[in-house]
Coordinates of C-alpha atoms in Angstrom, one line a residue:
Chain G
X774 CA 103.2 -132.3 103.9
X775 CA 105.7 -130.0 102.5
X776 CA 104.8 -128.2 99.7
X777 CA 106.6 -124.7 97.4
X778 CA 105.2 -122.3 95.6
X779 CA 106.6 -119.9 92.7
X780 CA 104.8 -117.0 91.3
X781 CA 104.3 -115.2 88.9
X782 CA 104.0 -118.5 86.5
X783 CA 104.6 -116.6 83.4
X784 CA 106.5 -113.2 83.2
X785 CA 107.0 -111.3 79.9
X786 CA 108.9 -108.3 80.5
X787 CA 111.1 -106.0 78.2
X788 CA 115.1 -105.8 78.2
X789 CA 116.6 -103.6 80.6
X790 CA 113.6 -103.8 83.3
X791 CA 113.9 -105.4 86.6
X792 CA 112.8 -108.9 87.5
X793 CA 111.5 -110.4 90.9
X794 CA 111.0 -114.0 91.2
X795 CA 109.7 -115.6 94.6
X796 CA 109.3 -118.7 96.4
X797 CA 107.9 -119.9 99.3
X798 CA 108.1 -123.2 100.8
X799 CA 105.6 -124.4 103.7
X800 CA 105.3 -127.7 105.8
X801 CA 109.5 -127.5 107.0
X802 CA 111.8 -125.2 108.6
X803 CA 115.2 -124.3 107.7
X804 CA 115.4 -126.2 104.2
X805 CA 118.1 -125.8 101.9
X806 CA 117.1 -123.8 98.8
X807 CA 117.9 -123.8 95.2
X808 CA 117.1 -121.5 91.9
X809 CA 117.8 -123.1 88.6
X810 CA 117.7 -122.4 85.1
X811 CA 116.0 -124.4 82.2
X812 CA 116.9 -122.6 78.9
X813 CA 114.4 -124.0 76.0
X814 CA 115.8 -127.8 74.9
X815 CA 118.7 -127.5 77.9
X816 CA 119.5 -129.2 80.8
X817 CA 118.7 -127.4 84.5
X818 CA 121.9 -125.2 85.4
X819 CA 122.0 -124.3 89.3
X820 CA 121.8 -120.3 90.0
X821 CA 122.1 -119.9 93.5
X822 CA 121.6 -122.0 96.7
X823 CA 120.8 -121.2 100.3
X824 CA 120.9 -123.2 103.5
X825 CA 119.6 -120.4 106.0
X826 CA 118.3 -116.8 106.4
X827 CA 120.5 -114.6 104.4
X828 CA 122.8 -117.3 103.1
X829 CA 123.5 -117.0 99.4
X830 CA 125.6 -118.6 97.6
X831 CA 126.1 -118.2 93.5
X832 CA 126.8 -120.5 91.3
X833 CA 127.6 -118.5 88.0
X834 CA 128.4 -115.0 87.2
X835 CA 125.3 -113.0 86.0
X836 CA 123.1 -110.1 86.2
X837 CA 121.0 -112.0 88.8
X838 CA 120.9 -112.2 92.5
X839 CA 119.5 -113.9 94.9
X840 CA 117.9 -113.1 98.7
X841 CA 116.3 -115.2 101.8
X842 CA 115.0 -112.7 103.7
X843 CA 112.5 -115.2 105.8
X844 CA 113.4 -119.0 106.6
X845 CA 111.1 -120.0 103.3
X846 CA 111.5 -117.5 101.7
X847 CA 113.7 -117.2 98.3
X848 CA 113.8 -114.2 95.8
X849 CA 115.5 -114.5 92.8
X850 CA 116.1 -110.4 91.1
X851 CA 117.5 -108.8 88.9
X852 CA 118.0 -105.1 87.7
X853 CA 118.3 -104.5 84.5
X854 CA 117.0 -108.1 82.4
X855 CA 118.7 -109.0 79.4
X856 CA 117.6 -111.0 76.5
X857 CA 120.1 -114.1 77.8
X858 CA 117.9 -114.3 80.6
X859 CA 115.0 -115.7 79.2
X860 CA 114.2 -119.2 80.5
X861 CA 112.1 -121.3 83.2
X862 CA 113.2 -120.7 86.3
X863 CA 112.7 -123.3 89.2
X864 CA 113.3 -123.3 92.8
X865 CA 113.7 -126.3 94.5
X866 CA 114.2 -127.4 98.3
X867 CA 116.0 -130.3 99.8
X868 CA 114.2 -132.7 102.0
X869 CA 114.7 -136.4 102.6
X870 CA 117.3 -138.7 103.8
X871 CA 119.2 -139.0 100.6
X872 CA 119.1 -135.2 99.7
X873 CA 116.6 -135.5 97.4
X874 CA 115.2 -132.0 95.6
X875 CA 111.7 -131.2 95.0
X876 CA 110.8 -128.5 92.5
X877 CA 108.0 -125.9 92.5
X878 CA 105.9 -125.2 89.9
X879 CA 108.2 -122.5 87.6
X880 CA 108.3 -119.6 86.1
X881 CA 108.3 -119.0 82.3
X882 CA 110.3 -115.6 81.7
X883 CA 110.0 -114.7 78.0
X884 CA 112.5 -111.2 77.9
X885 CA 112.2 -109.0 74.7
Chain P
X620 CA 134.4 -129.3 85.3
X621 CA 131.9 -132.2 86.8
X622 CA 129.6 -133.8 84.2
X623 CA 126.2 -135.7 83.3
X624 CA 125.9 -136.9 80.0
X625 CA 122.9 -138.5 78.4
X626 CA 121.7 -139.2 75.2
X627 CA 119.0 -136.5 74.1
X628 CA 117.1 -138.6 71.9
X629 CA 114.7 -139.1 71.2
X630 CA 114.1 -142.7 72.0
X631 CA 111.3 -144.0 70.5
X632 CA 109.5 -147.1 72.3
X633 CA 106.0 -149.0 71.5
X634 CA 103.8 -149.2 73.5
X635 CA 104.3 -152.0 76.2
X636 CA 108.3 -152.4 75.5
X637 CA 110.9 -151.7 78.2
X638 CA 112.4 -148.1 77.6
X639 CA 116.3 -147.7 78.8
X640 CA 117.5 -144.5 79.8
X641 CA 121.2 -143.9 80.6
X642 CA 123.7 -141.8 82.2
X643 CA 127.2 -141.2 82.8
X644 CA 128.8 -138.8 85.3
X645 CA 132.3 -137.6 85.9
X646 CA 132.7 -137.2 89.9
X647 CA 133.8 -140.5 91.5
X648 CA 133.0 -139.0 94.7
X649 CA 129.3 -139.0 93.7
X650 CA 126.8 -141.2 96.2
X651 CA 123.5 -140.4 95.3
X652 CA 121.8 -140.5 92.4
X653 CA 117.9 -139.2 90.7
X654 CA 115.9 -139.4 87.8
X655 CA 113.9 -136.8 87.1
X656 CA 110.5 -136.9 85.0
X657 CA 110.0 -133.3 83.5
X658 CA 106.8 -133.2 80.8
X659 CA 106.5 -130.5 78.7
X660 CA 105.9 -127.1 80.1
X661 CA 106.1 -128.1 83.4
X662 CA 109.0 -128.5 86.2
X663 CA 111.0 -132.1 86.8
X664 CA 109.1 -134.8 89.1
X665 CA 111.3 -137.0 91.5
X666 CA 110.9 -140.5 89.9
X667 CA 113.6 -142.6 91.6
X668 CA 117.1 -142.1 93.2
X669 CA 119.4 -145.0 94.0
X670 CA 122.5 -144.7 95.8
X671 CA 124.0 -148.0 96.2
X672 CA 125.3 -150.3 93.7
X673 CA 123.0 -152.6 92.0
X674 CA 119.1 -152.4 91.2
X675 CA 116.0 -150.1 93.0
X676 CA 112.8 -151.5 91.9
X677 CA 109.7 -149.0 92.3
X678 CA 106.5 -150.3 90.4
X679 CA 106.9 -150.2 86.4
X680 CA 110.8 -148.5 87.2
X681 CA 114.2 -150.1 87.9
X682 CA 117.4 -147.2 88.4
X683 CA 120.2 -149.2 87.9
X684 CA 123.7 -148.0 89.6
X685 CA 127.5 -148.9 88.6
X686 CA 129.8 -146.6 90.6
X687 CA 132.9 -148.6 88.9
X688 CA 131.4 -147.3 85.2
X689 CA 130.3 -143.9 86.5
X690 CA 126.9 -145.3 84.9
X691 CA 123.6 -144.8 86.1
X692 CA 120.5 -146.1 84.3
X693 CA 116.4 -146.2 84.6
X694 CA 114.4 -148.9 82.9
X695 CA 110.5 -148.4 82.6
X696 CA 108.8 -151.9 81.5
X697 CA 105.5 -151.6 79.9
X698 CA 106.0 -148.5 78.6
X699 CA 102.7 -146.5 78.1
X700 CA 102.0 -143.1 76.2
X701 CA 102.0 -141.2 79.5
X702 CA 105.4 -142.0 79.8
X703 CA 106.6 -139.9 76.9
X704 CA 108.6 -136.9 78.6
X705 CA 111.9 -136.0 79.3
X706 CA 114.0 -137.8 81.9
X707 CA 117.0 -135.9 83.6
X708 CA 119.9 -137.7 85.3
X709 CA 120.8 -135.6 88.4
X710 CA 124.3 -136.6 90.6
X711 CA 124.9 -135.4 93.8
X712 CA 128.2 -133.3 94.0
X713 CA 130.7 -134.5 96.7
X714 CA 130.7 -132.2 99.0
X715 CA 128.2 -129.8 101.6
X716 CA 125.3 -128.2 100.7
X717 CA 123.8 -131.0 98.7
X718 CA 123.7 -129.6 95.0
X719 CA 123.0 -131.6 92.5
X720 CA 124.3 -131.8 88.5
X721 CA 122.0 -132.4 85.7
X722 CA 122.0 -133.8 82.6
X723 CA 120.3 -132.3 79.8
X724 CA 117.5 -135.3 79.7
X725 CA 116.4 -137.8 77.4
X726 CA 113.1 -137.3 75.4
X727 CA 111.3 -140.6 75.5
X728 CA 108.3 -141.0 73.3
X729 CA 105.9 -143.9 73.6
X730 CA 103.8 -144.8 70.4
X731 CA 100.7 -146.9 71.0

């Protein structure tokens, strides 16, 4: 069975530093791949999505970015944080016949 | 700009009374459809999807789909406290890569 896995689960970290976010996925090759964005009381907002090795595409302007440097493998960075960038971030991966998206587990980034 | 709207609630149900969550969406070109379960502090749960028109039964939960209305809803019969959490209406964008728009949930809270 497929499963994904995000770490670090929580993440407080001061304004201006960097950020590194990853996710693995095992139990499937080659899946499409997704970072989102939960601000507190909001809906999820789609960051960035990948459908192969070194495939990123972005969804909004920011300060983040995104990498696949392995087939399940999905980095979410950024350089300098800023207070905006506080949230729970998710990655998700398609499987399914109906493109259905299955989330991992999230990080909580609290930025001060 | 593609939409999902739903009504943030929060509803309020007793215990054992059918809950009725809906949604609307803006992209007639939309063909699959998800409800998300997402409890507090933790990341969304694939419920149900539906992508034809008409009813998808799946234990205590009915999605219902009208692609004339752009309206998509989930009924939960018996509704018990461990039901109370968030529900997100995600639509799947016409076109590749299989991303999906979210609404910004409905928070259902069962009383006993």
């Amino acid at each position: 069975s497929q499963t994904i896995h995000q770490w670090p689960a929580t993440l407080v970290q001061p304004v201006g530093s960097p950020l590194s976010l990853e996710c693995t996925v095992e139990g499937t090759s080659n899946p499409n791949l997704y970072w989102y964005r939960q601000a507190a009381g909001r809906g999820l907002q789609l960051l960035f999505y990948s459908v192969g090795i070194g495939q990123i595409s972005s969804e909004v302007p920011q300060n983040l970015s995104a990498s696949r440097p392995q087939d399940r493998q999905f980095i979410l960075s950024s350089k300098k944080l800023l207070l905006s960038d506080s949230g729970f971030y998710l990655c998700a991966w398609r499987g399914g016949r109906y493109n259905e998206q299955f989330f991992g587990p999230g990080t909580r980034l609290t930025v001060l | 700009q593609k939409e999902v709207e739903q009504n943030s609630g929060p509803l309020s149900v007793p215990e054992g009374a059918i809950a009725s969550l809906n949604c609307t969406y803006s992209d007639r070109g939309s063909q699959s459809f998800f409800w998300y379960r997402q409890y507090s502090g933790k990341s969304p749960e694939l419920i149900m999807f539906i992508y034809s028109n008409g009813d998808k039964e799946d234990g205590r939960f009915t999605a219902q789909l009208n692609k004339a209305s752009q309206y998509v809803s989930l009924l939960i019969r018996d509704s018990q406290p461990s039901d109370s959490a968030t529900y997100l209406c995600a639509v799947n964008m016409e076109g590749g890569y299989n991303k999906l728009i979210f609404g910004a949930g409905t928070r259902l809270a069962v009383h006993p």
